[in-house]
Coordinates of C-alpha atoms in Angstrom, one line a residue:
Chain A
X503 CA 16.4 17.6 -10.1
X504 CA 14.0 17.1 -12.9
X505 CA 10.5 16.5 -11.8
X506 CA 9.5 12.4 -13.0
X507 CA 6.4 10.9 -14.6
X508 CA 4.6 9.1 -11.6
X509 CA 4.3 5.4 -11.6
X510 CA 0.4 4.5 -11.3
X511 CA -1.3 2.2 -9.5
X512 CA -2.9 -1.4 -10.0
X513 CA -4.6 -3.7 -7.8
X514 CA -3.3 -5.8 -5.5
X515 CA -5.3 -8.3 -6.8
X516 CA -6.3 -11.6 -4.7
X517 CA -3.4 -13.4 -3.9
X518 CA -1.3 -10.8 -1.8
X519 CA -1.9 -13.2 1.0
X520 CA 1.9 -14.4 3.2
X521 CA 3.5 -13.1 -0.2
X522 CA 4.1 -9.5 1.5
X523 CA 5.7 -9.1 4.7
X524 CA 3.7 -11.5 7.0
X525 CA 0.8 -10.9 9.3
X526 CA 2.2 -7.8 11.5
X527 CA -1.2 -6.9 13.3
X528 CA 0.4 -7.3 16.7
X529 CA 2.4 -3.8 17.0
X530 CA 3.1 -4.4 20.9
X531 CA 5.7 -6.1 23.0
X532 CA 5.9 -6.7 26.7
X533 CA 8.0 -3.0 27.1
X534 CA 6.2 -1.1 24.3
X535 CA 4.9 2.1 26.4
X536 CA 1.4 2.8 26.4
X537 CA -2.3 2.4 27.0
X538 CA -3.1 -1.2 24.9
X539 CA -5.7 -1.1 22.5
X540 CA -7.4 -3.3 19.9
X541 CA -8.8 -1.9 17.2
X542 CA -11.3 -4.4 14.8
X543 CA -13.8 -4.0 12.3
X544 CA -15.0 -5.5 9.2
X545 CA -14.4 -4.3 5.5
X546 CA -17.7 -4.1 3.8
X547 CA -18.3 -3.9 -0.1
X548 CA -21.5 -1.7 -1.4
X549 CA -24.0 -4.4 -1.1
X550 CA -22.5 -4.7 2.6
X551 CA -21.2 -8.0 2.0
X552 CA -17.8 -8.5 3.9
X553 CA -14.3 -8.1 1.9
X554 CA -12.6 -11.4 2.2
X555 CA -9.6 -10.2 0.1
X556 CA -8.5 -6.6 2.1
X557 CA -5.4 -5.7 3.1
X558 CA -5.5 -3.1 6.0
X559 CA -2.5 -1.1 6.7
X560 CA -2.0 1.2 9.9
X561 CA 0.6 4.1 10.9
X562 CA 1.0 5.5 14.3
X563 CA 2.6 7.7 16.6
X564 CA 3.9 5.8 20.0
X565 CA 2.2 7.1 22.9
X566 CA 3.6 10.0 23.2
X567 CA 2.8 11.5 20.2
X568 CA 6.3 10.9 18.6
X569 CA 6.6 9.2 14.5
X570 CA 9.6 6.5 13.9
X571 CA 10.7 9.0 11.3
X572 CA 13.6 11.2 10.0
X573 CA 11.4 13.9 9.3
X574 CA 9.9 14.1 13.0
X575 CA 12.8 15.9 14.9
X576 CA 10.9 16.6 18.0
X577 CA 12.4 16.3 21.3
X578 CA 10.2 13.6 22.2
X579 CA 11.6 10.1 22.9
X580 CA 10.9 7.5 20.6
X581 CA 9.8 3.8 22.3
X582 CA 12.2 1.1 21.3
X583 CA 9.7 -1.4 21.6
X584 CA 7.1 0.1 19.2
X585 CA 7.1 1.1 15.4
X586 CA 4.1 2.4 14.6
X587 CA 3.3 0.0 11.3
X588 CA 0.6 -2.8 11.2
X589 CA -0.6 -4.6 8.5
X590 CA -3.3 -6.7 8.6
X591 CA -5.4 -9.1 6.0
X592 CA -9.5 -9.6 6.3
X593 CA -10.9 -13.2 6.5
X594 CA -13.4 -15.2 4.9
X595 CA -16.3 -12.6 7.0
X596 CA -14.1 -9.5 6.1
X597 CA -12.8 -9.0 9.4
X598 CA -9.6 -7.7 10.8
X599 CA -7.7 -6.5 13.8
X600 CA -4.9 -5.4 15.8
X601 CA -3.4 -5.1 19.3
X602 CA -1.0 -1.7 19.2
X603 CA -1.5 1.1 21.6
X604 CA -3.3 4.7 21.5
X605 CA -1.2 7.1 20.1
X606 CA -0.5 10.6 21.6
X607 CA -1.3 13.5 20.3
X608 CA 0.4 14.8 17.1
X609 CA 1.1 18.1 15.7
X610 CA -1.2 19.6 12.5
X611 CA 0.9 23.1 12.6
X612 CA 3.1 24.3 15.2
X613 CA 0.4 25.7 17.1
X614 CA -1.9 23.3 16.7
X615 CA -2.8 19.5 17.5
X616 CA -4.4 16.9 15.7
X617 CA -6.7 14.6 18.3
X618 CA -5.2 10.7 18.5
X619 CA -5.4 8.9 15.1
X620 CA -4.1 6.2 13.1
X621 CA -3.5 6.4 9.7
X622 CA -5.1 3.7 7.5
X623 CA -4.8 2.7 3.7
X624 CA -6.9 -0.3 2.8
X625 CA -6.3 -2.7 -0.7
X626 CA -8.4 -5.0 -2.0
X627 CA -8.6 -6.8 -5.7
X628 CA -11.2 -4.0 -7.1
X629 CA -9.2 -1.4 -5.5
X630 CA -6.8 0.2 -8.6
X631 CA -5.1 1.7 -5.9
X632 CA -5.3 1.9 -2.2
X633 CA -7.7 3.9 0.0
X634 CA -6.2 6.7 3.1
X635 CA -8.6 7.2 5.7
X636 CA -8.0 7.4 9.5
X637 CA -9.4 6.1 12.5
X638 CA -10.1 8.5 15.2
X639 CA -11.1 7.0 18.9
X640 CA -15.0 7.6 20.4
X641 CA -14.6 10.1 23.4
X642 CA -11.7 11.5 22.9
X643 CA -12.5 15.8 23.9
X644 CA -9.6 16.3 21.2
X645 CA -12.0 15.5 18.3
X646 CA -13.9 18.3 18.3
X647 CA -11.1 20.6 17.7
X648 CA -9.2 17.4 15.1
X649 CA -8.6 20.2 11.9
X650 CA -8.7 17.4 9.8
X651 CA -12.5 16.2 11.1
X652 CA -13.3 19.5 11.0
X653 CA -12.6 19.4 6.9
X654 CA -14.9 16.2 7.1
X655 CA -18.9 17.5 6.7
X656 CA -20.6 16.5 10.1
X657 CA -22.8 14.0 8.7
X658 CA -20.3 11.6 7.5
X659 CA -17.4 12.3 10.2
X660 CA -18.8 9.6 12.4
X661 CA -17.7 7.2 9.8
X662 CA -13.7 7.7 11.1
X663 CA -14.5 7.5 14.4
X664 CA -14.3 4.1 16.7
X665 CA -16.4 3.1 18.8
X666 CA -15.6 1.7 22.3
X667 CA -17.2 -1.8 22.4
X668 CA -19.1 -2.1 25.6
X669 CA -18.2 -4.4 28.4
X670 CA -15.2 -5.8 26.7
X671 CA -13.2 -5.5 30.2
X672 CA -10.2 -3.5 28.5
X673 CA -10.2 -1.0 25.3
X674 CA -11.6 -2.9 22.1
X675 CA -12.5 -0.5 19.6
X676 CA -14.8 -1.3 16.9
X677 CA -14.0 0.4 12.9
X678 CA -15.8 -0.9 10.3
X679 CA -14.3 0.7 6.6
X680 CA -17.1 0.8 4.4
X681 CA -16.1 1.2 0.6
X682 CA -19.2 2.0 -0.9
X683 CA -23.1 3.3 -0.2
X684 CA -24.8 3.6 3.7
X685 CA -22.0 4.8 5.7
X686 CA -19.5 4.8 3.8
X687 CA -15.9 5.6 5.2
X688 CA -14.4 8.7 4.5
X689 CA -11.6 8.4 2.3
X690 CA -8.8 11.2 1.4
X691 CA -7.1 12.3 -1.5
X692 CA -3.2 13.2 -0.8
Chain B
X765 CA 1.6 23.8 1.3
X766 CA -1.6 22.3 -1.4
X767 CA -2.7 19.1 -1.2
X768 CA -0.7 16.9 -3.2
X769 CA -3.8 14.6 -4.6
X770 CA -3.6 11.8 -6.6
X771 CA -3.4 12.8 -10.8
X772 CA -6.0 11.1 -12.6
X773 CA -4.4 11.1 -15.9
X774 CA -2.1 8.5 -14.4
X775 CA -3.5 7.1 -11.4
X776 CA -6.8 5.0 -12.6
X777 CA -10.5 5.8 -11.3
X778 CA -11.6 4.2 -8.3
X779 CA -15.0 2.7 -10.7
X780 CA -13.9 0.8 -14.1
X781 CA -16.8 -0.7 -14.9
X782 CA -14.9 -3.2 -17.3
X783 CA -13.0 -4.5 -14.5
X784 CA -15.6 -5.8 -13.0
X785 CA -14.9 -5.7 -9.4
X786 CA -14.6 -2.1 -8.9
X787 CA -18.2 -1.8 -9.7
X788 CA -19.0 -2.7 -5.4
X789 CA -15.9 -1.7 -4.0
X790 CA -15.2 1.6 -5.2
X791 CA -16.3 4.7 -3.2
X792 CA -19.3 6.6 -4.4
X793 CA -17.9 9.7 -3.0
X794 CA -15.1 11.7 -4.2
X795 CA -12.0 11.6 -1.6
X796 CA -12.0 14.2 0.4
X797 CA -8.6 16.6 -0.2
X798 CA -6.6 17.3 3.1
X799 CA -3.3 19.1 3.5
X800 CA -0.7 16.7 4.2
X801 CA 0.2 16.9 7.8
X802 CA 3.0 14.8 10.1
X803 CA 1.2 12.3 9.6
X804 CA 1.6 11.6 5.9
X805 CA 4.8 13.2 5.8
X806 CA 6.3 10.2 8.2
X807 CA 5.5 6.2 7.4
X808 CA 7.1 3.3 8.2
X809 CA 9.2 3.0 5.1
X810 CA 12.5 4.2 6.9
X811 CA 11.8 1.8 9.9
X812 CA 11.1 -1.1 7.3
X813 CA 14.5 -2.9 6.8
X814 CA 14.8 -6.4 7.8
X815 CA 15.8 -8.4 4.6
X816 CA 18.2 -10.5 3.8
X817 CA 20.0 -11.1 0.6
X818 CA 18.8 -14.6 -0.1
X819 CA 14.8 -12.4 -0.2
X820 CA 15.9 -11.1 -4.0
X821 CA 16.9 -14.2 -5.3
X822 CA 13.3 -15.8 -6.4
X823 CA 14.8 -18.8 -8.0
X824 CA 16.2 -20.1 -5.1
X825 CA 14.5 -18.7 -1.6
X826 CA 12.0 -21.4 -1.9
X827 CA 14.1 -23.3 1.1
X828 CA 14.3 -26.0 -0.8
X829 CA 17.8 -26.3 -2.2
X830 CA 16.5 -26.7 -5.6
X831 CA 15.7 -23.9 -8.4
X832 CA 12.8 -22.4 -9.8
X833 CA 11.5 -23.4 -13.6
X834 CA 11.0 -21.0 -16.1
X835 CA 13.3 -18.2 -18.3
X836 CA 15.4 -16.5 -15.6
X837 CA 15.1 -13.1 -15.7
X838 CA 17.0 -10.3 -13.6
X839 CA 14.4 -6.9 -12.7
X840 CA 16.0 -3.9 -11.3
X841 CA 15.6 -0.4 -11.4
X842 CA 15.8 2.5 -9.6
X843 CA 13.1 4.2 -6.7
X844 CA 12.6 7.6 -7.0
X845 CA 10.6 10.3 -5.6
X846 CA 8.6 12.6 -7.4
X847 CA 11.2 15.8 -7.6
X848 CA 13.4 12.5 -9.3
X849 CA 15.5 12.8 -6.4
X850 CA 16.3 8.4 -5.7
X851 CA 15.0 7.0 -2.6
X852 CA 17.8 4.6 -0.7
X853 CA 17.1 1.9 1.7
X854 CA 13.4 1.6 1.1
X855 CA 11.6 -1.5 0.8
X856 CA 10.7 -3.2 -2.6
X857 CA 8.2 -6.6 -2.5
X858 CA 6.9 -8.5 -5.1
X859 CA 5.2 -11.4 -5.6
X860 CA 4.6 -13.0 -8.8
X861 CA 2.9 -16.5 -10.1
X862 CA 5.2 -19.4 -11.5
X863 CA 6.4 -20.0 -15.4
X864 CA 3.0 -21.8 -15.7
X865 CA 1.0 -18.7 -14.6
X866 CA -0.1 -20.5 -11.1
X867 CA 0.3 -18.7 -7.9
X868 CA 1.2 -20.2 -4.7
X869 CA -2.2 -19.1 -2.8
X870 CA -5.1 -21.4 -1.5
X871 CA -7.1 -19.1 -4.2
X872 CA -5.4 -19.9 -7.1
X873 CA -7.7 -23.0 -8.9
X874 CA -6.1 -22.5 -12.2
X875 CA -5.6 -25.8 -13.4
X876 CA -1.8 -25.3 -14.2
X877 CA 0.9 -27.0 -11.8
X878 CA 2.9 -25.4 -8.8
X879 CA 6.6 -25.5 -8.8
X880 CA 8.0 -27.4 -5.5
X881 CA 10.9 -24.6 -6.0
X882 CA 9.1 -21.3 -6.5
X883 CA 7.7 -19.6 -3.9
X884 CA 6.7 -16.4 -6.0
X885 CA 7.6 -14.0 -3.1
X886 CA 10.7 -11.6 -3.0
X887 CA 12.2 -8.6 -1.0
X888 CA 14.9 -6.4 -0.8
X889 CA 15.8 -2.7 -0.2
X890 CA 17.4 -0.4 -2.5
X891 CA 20.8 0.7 -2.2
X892 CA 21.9 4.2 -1.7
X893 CA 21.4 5.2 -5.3
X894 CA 17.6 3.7 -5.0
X895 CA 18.6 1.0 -7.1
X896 CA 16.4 -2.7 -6.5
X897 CA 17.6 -6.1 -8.5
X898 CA 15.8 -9.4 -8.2
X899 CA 16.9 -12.6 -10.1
X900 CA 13.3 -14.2 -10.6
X901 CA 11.7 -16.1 -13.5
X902 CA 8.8 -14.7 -16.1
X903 CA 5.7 -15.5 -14.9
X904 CA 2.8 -16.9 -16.9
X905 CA -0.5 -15.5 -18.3
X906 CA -2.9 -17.0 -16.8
X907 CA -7.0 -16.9 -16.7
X908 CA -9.5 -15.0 -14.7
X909 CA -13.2 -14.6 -14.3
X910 CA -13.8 -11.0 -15.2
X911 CA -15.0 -11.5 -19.2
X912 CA -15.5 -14.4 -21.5
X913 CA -12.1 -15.8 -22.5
X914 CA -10.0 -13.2 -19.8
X915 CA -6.7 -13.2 -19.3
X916 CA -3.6 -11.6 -17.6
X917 CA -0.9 -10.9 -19.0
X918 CA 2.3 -11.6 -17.4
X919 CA 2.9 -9.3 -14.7
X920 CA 4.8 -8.8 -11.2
X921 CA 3.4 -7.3 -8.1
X922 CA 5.1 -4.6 -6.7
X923 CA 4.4 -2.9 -2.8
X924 CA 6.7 -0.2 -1.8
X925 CA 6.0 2.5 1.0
X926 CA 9.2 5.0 0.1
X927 CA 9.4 7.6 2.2
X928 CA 6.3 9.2 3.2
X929 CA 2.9 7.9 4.2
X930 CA 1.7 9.3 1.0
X931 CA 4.0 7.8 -1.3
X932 CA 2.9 4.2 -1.0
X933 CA 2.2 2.3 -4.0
X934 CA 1.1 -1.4 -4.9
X935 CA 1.7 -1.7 -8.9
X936 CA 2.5 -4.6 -11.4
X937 CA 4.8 -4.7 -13.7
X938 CA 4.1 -5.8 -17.2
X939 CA 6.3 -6.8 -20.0
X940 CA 7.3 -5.8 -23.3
X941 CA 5.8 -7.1 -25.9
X942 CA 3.0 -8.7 -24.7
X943 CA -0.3 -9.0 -26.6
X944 CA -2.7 -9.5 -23.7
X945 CA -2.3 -6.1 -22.6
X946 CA -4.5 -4.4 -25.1
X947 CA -7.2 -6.5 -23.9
X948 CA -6.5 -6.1 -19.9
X949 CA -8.7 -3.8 -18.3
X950 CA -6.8 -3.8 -15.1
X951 CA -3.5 -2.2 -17.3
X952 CA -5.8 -0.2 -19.2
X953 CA -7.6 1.5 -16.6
X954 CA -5.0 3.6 -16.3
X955 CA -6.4 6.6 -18.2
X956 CA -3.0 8.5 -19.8
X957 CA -1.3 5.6 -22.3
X958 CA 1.7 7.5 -21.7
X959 CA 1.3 7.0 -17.9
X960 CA -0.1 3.0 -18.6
X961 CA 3.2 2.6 -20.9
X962 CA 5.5 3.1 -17.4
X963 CA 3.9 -0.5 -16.3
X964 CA 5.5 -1.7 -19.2
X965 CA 9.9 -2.9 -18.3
X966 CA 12.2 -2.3 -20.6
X967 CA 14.2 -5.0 -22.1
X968 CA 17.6 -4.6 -21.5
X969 CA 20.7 -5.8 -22.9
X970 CA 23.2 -4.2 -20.4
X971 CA 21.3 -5.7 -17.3
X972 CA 21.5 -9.2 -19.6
X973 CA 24.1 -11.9 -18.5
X974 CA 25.7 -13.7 -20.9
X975 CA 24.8 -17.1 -20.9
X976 CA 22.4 -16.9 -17.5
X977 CA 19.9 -14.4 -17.8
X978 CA 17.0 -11.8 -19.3
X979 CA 17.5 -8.4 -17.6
X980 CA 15.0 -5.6 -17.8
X981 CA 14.7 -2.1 -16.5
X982 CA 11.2 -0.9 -14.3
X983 CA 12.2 2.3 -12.6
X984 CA 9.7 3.4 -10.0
X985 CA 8.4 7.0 -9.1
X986 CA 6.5 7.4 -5.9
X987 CA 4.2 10.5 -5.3
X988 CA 4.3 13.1 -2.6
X989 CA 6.3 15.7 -2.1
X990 CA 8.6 16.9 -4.5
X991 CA 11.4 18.3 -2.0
X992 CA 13.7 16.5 0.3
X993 CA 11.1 15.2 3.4
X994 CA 12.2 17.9 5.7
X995 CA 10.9 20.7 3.9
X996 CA 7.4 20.5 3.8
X997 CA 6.2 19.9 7.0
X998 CA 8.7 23.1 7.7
X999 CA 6.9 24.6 5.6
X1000 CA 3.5 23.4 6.3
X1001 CA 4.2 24.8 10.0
X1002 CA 5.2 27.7 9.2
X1003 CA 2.4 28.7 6.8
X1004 CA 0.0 27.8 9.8
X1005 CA 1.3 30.7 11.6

């Protein structure tokens, strides 16, 4: 096959809101397997004022570690009651959120294991095309040997990792993506 | 396996100072390169089906009963991955503003009316030659805040995820012939004009029905990696050894 000229990007501009495939942030039913987690945070803008206009999008593994995918063939069962896809718009203080579960462990080569993540890609009008990052979960031991945090200089891997709000009474995890300045997330080129 | 990494010749810069609100929102820091691993080479494309015919007709999905104004125009295309090999079943949305450039959305203040029969909203999934069609109308230019006198011209939003976590892409697509794109920063931050012309359908004549409707042609190629999906995580693997 001959090799094509790729299509580029544009934003998705401000008024993406119930016109794509409606609010999906709940990724859970009653049988999905799994420990239940909500993940929330607030998009931030580089003065730090909240993005109102985000779209946040989230791929997962169920809990056993396995992808919804043709191209994951591992004898590992998938969960008929989960996906793995959540998509999720910021309101008027930037904020968003979503009920899924924590994912198992997934493999980087076939000797090795990435720690528990989700994979993110956020849009916004002012974004020409979207942003990949990933959000890894505080305390996890499997972080310190993630290959992919590993690529991430130690100063700034902090900004992919949750944090366990305190006292919440079950696991909330707070993720705040940061697009520009203090903190700011680390995003990846693929 | 190399990191596949997003060409800047025809993907546009993160900062373009002339459209305006990139100037707080890009990154400051360059993205960090990673090799692709299981986790981009899956995505929810393949498990994102449910659609129903009635989702690519935009005239008439309003609920309604009635149909949309404007010029009807038929879109279609084909979805392709990079190595030009078609993608089938994957999921194609759009959303688009009426004939009178005003877009369904508590955001929209342009002082142009809404269309009880247009919804702007459409979906469907290619077939297995990664072929898409919608019957919509043309959407309007209409104003926007970014520079003295600014204003779109008329495009359609596009969001596809094809197959791989990498190969997701939200576009618009522009039409021929249109003036207001020479003065859009949006379409001209794309850097290569050969890359920004691909925003740009075709008209054509043998997607035209006589006496009923405009057709034009917007193929679609998605990044990522060039081979079938199963190779390169194969392959990935198998260089980790």
């Amino acid at each position: 096959m001959t090799p094509r000229r790729l299509t580029p990007s544009q934003t998705i501009g401000p008024f993406f809101h119930g016109m794509i495939a409606g609010a999906a942030n709940v990724l859970v039913a009653e049988a999905t397997e799994g420990e239940r987690i909500r993940i929330e945070g607030r998009v931030y803008d580089g003065d730090h004022a909240p993005v109102p206009d985000a779209l946040v999008e989230i791929w997962q593994a169920n809990a056993r570690g396995r992808y919804r995918h043709p191209v994951d063939r591992r004898p590992i069962p998938l969960d008929p009651a989960f996906v793995g896809f959540g998509r999720a718009a910021t309101d008027e203080t930037g904020l968003y959120w979503f009920e899924t579960i924590k994912p198992g462990p997934v493999p980087f080569t076939a000797e090795r294991r990435q720690a528990p993540h989700l994979n993110v890609a956020v849009s916004a009008r002012g974004l020409l095309d979207h942003l990949f990052t990933r959000i890894y979960l505080e305390s996890e031991p499997a972080n310190a040997e993630d290959p992919v945090l590993q690529r991430v200089p130690a100063p700034r891997r902090d900004t992919l990792i949750a944090r366990r709000a305190a006292g919440a009474g079950r696991a909330v995890y707070r993720f705040d993506i940061v697009l520009q300045g203090e903190q700011e997330t680390v995003f990846f080129d693929l | 396996m190399s990191p596949v990494g997003r060409d800047p010749e025809v993907f546009p810069p993160y900062l373009y100072d002339a459209y305006r609100a990139t100037i707080r929102r890009s990154p400051a820091q360059p993205p960090l390169e990673i090799t692709p691993t299981l986790s981009e080479l899956t995505g929810p494309g393949p498990a994102l089906s449910a659609v129903i015919p009635e989702d690519a007709d935009l005239t008439r999905n309003a609920g309604t009963g009635g149909e949309a104004i404007g010029e009807r125009i038929i879109v279609t295309g084909r979805v392709l991955a990079a190595g030009g090999v078609p993608v089938p079943r994957t999921l194609v949305e759009i959303w688009q503003c009426n004939a009178a450039g005003r877009y369904r959305h508590r955001v929209d203040q342009h002082h142009a009316p809404l269309d009880p029969n247009f919804i702007g909203i459409g979906r469907c999934l290619t077939d297995a030659d990664g072929v898409y069609r919608f019957t919509t109308i043309k959407p309007g230019a209409y104003p926007w805040q970014n520079h003295e006198n600014a204003w779109r011209p008329a495009h359609i939003h596009f969001s596809l995820f094809g197959p791989s976590w990498i190969a997701r892409l939200i576009t618009q697509m522009y039409f021929p012939g249109d003036p207001l794109q020479a003065l859009d920063p949006i379409f001209n931050s794309v850097p290569n004009p050969n890359a920004r012309a691909r925003l740009v359908a075709a008209y054509a004549h043998d997607v035209t029905q006589a006496g009923w409707a405009l057709g034009y042609r917007f193929d679609i190629v998605l990044r990522g990696p060039a081979a079938t999906p199963f190779e390169p995580f194969e392959r990935a693997a198998r260089a980790g050894r």
